[in-house]
CSV table of C-alpha atoms in Angstrom, one decimal:
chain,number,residue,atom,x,y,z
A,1,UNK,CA,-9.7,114.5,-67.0
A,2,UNK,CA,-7.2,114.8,-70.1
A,3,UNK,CA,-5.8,111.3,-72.0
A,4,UNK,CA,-2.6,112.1,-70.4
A,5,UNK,CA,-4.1,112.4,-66.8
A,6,UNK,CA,-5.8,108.9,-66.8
A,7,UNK,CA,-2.7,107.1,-68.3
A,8,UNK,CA,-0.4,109.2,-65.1
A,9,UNK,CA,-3.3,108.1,-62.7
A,10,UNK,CA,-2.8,104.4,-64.4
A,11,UNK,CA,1.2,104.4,-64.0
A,12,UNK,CA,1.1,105.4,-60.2
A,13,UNK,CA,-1.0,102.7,-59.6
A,14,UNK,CA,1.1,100.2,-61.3
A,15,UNK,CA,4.0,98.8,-59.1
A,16,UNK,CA,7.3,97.6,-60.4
A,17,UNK,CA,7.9,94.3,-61.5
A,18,UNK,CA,11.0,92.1,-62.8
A,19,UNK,CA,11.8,92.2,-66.8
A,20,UNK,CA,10.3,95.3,-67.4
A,21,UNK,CA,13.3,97.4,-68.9
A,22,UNK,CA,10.6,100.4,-70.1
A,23,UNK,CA,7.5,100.4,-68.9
A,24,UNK,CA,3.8,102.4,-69.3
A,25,UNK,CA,4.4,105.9,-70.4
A,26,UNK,CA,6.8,105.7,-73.3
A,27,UNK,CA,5.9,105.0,-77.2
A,28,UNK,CA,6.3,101.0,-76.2
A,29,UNK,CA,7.0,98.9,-73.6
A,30,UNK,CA,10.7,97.1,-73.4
A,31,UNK,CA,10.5,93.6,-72.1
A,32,UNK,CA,13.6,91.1,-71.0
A,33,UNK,CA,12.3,87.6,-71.1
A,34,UNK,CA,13.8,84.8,-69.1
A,35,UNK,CA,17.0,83.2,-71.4
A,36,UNK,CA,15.9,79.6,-72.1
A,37,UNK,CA,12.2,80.9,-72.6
A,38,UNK,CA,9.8,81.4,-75.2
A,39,UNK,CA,7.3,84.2,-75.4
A,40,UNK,CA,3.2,83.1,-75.6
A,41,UNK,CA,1.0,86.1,-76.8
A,42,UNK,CA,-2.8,86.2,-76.3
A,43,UNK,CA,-5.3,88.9,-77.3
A,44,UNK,CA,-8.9,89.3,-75.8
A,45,UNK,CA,-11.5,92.3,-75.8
A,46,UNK,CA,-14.6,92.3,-73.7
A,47,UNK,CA,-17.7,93.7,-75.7
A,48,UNK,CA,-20.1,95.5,-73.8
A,49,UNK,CA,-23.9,93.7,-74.2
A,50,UNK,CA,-21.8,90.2,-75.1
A,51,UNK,CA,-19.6,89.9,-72.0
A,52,UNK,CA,-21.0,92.4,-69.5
A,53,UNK,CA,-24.0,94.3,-68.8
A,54,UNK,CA,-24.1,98.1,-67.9
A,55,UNK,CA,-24.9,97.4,-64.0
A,56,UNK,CA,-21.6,95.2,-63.6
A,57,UNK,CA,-19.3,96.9,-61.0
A,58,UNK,CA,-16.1,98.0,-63.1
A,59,UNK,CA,-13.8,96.0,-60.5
A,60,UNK,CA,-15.6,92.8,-62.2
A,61,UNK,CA,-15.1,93.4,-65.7
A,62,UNK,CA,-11.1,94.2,-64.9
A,63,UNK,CA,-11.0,91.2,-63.1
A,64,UNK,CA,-12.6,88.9,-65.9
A,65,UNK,CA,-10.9,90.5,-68.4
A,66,UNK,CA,-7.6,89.7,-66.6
A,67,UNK,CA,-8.8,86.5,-65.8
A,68,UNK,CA,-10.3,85.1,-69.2
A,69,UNK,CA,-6.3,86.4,-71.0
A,70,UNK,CA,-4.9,84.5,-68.2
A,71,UNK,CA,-7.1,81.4,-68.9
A,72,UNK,CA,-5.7,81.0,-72.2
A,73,UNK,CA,-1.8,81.7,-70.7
A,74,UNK,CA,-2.9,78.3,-68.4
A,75,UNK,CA,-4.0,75.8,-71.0
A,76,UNK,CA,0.1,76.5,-73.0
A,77,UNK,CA,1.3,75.9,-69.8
A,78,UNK,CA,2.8,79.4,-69.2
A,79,UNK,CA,3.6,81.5,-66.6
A,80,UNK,CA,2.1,85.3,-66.9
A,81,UNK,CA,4.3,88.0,-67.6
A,82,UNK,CA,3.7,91.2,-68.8
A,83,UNK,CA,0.1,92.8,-70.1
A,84,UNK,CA,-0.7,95.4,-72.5
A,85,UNK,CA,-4.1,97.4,-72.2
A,86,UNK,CA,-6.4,99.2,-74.8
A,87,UNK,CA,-9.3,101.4,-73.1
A,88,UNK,CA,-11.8,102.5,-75.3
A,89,UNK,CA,-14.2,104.4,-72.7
A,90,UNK,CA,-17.3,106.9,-73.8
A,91,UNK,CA,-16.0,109.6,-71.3
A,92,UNK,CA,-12.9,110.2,-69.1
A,93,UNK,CA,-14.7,108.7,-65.7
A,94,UNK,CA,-12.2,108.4,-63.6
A,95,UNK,CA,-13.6,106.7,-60.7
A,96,UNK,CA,-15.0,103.9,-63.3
A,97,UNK,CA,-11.6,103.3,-64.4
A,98,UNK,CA,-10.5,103.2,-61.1
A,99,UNK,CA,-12.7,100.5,-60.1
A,100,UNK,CA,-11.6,98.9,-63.3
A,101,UNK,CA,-7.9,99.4,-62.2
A,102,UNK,CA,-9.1,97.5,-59.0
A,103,UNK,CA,-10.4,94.6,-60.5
A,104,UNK,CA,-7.5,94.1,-63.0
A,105,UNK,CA,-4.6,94.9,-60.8
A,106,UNK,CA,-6.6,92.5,-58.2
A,107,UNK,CA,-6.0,89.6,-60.4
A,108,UNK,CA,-2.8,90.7,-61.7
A,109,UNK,CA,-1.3,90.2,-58.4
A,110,UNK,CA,-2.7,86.8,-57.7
A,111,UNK,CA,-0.2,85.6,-60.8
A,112,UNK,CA,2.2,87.8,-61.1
A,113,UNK,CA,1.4,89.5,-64.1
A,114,UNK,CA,2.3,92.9,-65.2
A,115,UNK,CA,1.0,95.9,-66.5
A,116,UNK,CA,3.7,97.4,-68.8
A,117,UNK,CA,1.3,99.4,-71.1
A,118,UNK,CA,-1.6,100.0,-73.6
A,119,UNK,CA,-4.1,102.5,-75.4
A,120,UNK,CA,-6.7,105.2,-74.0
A,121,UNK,CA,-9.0,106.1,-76.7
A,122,UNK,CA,-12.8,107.6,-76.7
A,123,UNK,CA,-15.8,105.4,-78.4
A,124,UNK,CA,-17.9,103.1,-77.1
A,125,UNK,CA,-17.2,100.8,-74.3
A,126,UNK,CA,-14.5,98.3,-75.2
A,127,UNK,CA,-11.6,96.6,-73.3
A,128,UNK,CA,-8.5,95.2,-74.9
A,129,UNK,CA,-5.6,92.7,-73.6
A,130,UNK,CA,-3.1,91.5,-74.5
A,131,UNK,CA,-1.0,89.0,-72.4
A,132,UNK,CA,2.4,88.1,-72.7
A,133,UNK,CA,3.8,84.7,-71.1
A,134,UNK,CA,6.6,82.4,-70.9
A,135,UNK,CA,7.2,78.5,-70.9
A,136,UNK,CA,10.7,76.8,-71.0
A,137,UNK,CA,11.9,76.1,-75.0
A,138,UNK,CA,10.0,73.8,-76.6
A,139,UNK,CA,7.5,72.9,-73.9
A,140,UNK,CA,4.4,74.7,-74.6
A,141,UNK,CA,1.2,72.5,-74.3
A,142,UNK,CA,-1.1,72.9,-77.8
A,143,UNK,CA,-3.9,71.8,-78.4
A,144,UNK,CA,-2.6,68.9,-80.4
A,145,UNK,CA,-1.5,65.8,-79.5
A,146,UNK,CA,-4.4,63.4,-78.2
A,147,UNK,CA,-4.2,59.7,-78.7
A,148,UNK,CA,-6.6,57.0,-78.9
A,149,UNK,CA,-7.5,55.7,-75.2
A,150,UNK,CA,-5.9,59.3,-73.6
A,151,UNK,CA,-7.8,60.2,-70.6
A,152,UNK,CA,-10.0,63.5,-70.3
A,153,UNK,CA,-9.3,66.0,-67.6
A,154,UNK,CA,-11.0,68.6,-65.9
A,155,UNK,CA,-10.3,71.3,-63.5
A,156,UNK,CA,-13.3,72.5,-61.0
A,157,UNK,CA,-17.0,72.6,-61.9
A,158,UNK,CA,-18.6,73.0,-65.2
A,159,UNK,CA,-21.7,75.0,-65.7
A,160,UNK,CA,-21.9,77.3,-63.3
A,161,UNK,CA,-21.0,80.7,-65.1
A,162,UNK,CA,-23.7,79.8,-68.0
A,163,UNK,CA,-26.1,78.8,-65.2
A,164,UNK,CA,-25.8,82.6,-63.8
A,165,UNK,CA,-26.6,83.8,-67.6
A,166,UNK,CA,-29.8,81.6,-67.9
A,167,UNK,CA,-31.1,82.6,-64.0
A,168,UNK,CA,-30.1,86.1,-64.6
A,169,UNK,CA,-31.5,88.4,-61.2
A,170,UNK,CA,-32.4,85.1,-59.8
A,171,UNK,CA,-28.8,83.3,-59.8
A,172,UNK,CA,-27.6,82.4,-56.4
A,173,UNK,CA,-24.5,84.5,-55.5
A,174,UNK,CA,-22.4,81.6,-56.1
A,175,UNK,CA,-23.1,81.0,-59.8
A,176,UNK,CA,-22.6,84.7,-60.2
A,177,UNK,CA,-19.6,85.2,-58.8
A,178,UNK,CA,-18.0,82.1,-61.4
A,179,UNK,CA,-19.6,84.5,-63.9
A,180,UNK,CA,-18.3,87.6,-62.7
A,181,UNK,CA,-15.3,86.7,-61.3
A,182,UNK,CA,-13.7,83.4,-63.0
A,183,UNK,CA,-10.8,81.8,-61.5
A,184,UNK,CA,-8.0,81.1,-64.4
A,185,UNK,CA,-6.7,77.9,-64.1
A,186,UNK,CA,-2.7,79.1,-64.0
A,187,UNK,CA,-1.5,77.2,-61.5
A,188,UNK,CA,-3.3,73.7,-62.7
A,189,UNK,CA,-1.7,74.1,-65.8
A,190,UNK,CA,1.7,74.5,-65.0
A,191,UNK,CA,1.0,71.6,-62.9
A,192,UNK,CA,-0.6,69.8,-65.9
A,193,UNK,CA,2.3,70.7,-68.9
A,194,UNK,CA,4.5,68.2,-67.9
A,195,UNK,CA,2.2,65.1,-68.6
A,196,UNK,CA,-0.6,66.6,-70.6
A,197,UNK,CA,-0.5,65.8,-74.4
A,198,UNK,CA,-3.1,68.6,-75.2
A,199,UNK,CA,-5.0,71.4,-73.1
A,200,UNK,CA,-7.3,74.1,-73.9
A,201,UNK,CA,-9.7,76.1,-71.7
A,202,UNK,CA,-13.3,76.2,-71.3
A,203,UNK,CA,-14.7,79.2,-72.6
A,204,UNK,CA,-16.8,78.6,-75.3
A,205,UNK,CA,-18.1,75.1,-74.0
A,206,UNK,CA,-17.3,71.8,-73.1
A,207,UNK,CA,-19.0,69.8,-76.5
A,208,UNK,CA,-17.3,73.0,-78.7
A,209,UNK,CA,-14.1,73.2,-76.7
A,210,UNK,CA,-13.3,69.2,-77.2
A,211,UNK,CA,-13.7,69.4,-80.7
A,212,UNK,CA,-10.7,71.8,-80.9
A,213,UNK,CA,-8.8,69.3,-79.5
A,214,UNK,CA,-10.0,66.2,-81.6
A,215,UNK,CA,-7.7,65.2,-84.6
A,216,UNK,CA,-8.9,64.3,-88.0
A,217,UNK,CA,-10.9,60.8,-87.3
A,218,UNK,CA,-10.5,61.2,-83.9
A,219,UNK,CA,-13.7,61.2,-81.6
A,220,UNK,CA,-14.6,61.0,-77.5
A,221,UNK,CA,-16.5,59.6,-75.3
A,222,UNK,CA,-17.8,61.4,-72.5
A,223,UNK,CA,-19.2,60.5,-69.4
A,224,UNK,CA,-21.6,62.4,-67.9
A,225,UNK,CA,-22.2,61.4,-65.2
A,226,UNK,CA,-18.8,62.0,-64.1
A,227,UNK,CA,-19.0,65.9,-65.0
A,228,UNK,CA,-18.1,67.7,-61.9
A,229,UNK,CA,-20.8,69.5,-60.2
A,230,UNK,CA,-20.8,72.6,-57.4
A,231,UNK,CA,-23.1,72.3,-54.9
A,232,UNK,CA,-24.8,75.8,-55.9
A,233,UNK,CA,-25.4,74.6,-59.6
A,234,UNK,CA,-27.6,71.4,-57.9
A,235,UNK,CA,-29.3,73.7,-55.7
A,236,UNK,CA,-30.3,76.1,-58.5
A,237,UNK,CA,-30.7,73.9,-61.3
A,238,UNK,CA,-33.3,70.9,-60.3
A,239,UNK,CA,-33.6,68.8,-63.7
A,240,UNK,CA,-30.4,66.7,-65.0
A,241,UNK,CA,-30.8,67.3,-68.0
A,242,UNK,CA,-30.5,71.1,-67.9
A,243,UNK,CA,-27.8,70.7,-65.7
A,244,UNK,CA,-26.2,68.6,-68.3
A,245,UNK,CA,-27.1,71.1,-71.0
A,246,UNK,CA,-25.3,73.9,-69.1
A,247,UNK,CA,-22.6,71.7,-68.4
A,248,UNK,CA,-21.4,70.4,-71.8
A,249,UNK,CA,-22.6,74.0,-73.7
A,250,UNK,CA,-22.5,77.0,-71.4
A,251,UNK,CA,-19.6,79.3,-71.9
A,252,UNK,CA,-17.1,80.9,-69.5
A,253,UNK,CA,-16.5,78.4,-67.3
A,254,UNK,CA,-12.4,79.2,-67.9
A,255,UNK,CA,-11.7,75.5,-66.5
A,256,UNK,CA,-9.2,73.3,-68.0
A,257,UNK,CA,-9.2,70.6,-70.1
A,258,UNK,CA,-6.2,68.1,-70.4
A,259,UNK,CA,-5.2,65.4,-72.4
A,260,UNK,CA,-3.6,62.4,-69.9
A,261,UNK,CA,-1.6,59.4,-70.9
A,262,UNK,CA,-4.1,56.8,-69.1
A,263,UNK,CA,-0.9,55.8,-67.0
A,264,UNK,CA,-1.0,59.2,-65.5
A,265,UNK,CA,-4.3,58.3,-63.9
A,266,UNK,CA,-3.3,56.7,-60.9
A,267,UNK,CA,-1.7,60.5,-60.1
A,268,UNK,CA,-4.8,62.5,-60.4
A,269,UNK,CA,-5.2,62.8,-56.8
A,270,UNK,CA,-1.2,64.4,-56.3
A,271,UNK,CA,-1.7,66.3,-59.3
A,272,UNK,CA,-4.9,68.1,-58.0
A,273,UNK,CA,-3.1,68.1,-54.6
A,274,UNK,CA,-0.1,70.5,-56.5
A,275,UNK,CA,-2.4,72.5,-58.6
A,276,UNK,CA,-4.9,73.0,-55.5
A,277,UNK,CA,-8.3,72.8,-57.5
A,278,UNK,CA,-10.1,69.3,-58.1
A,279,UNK,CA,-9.3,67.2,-61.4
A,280,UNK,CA,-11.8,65.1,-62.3
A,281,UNK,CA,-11.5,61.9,-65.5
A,282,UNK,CA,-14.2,62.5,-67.5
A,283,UNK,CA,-14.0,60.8,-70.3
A,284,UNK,CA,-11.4,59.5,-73.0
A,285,UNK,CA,-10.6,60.0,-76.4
A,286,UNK,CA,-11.3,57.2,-79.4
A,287,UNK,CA,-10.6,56.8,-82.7
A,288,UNK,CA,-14.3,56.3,-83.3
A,289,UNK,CA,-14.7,60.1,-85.3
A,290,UNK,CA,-17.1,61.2,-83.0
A,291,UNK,CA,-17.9,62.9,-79.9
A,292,UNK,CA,-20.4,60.3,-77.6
A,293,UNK,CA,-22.4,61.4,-74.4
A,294,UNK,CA,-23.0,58.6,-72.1
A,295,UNK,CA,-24.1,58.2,-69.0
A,296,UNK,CA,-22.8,56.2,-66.0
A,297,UNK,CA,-23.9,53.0,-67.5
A,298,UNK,CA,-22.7,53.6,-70.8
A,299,UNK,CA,-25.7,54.8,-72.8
A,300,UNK,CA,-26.4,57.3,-75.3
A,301,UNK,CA,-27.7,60.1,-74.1
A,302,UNK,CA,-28.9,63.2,-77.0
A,303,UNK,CA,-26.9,66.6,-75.7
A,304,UNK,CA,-28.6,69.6,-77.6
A,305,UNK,CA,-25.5,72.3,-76.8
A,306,UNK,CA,-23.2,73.3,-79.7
A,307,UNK,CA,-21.7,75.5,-77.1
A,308,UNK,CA,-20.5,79.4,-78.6
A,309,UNK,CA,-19.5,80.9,-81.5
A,310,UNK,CA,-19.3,84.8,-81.9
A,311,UNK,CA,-20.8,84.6,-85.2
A,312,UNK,CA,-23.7,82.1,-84.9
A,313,UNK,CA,-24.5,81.9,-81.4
A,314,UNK,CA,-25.0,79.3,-78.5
């Protein structure tokens, strides 16, 4: 099938949506945001042999890579728009980019968000995304702002998605399902952005993801005993200390973690109520300079999980 085939196959599959003045098909895509709104942009690729193996269905690595753009659209506090995709595919499959299609447009319609355009090209495997989102002026949550004796908040379950990496073939279906199919956190954080003073998501780890939201002399202190746990991670995963490892370093969880004023505590359980997904208080922020792992009693306890970096590694 010819470059121009797939991208026809793509635009029938695409229904219409609000703002999109010109859409797939032309040199560019023409957008009318919402007046009183300002645009947030994200960018993501998924890498084949770092994010997904050969054997994943296609449907999954649409979804996730809708999904993992849309996780960082939730920690600003925006509502997804519009998305732009770049294909790099080995051969003109069109059943695999069907499935692919499925995944994506899957996802898409669980937020609204849509597909106004992109890039077919031929290499090796490689999927591209950009997202484009919109918050009220002036109201986009960053990831500073966090103050000494802020509370810690996180969405869901941590762990699960690097649980399914270290089990592989022997991960129950739940863990691989929070690998393969993450649930962005959109809805929690435009719940969160009217109280939180910081956000980010939980890709790259827990430890790594907190330091990005630490200022200069600023530290934490964690509890970890208050980490919140799925009932298919203490199945699979017997020791505490493992779990606690995945917990605090494994990747691609896609949670969210919020910086509360402590006076916003006492509305954690109507906050969680409105974004429909558990919050838990893990842990507050100091001026101590550094990052501490405690457990329920207060005491030390060593954490050996930098979390991920592209270019070094877990």
């Amino acid at each position: 099938m010819a470059e121009f085939e797939l991208i026809e196959r793509i635009r029938r599959r695409v229904p219409a949506a609000s703002g999109v003045v010109v859409g797939i098909g032309d040199d560019a895509a023409v957008l009318a945001p919402t007046p009183g709104h300002e645009l947030v942009a994200t960018t993501d690729s998924l890498v084949l042999g770092r994010h997904f193996t050969p054997d994943w269905p296609p449907a999954d690595i649409g979804y996730l890579a809708a999904q993992a753009n849309l996780s960082d659209l939730a920690a600003m506090g925006a509502t997804p728009r519009w998305a732009l995709l770049a294909l790099t595919l080995p051969d003109a499959d069109a059943d695999w980019l069907d499935g692919l299609l499925d995944g994506f447009l899957e996802a898409a319609a669980e937020t609204g968000l849509a597909l106004v355009g992109g890039n077919l090209a031929r290499g090796p495997l490689n999927i591209g995304l950009q997202l484009l989102g919109e918050v009220p002026a002036g109201q986009a949550v960053t990831r500073r702002g966090a103050q000494a004796g802020d509370r810690l908040v996180v969405t869901g379950t941590l762990g699960d998605a690097a649980a399914a990496l270290e089990l592989g073939g022997h991960a129950p279906t739940a863990l691989r399902e929070r690998l393969h199919r993450p649930t962005a956190r959109v809805r929690a954080g435009l719940v969160l952005a009217g109280m939180a003073r910081a956000m980010i998501d939980l890709s790259d780890g827990l430890l790594a993801d907190l330091g990005h939201l630490l200022g200069e002399g600023q530290g934490a202190d964690l509890d970890l005993d208050a980490l919140p746990v799925s009932d298919a991670l203490l199945e699979a995963v017997d020791a505490q200390a493992d779990r606690r490892c995945l917990q605090t370093g494994g990747g691609s969880d896609y949670e969210l973690l919020a910086v509360l004023p402590e006076a916003e505590m006492a509305n954690l359980p109507r906050l969680a109520a409105q974004a429909g997904v558990a919050l838990s208080d893990i842990g507050c922020v100091t001026d101590g300079g550094q990052v501490r792992c405690l457990d329920g009693q207060g005491h030390p306890v060593a954490i050996d999980s930098p979390g991920w970096d592209h270019f070094h590694g877990p």
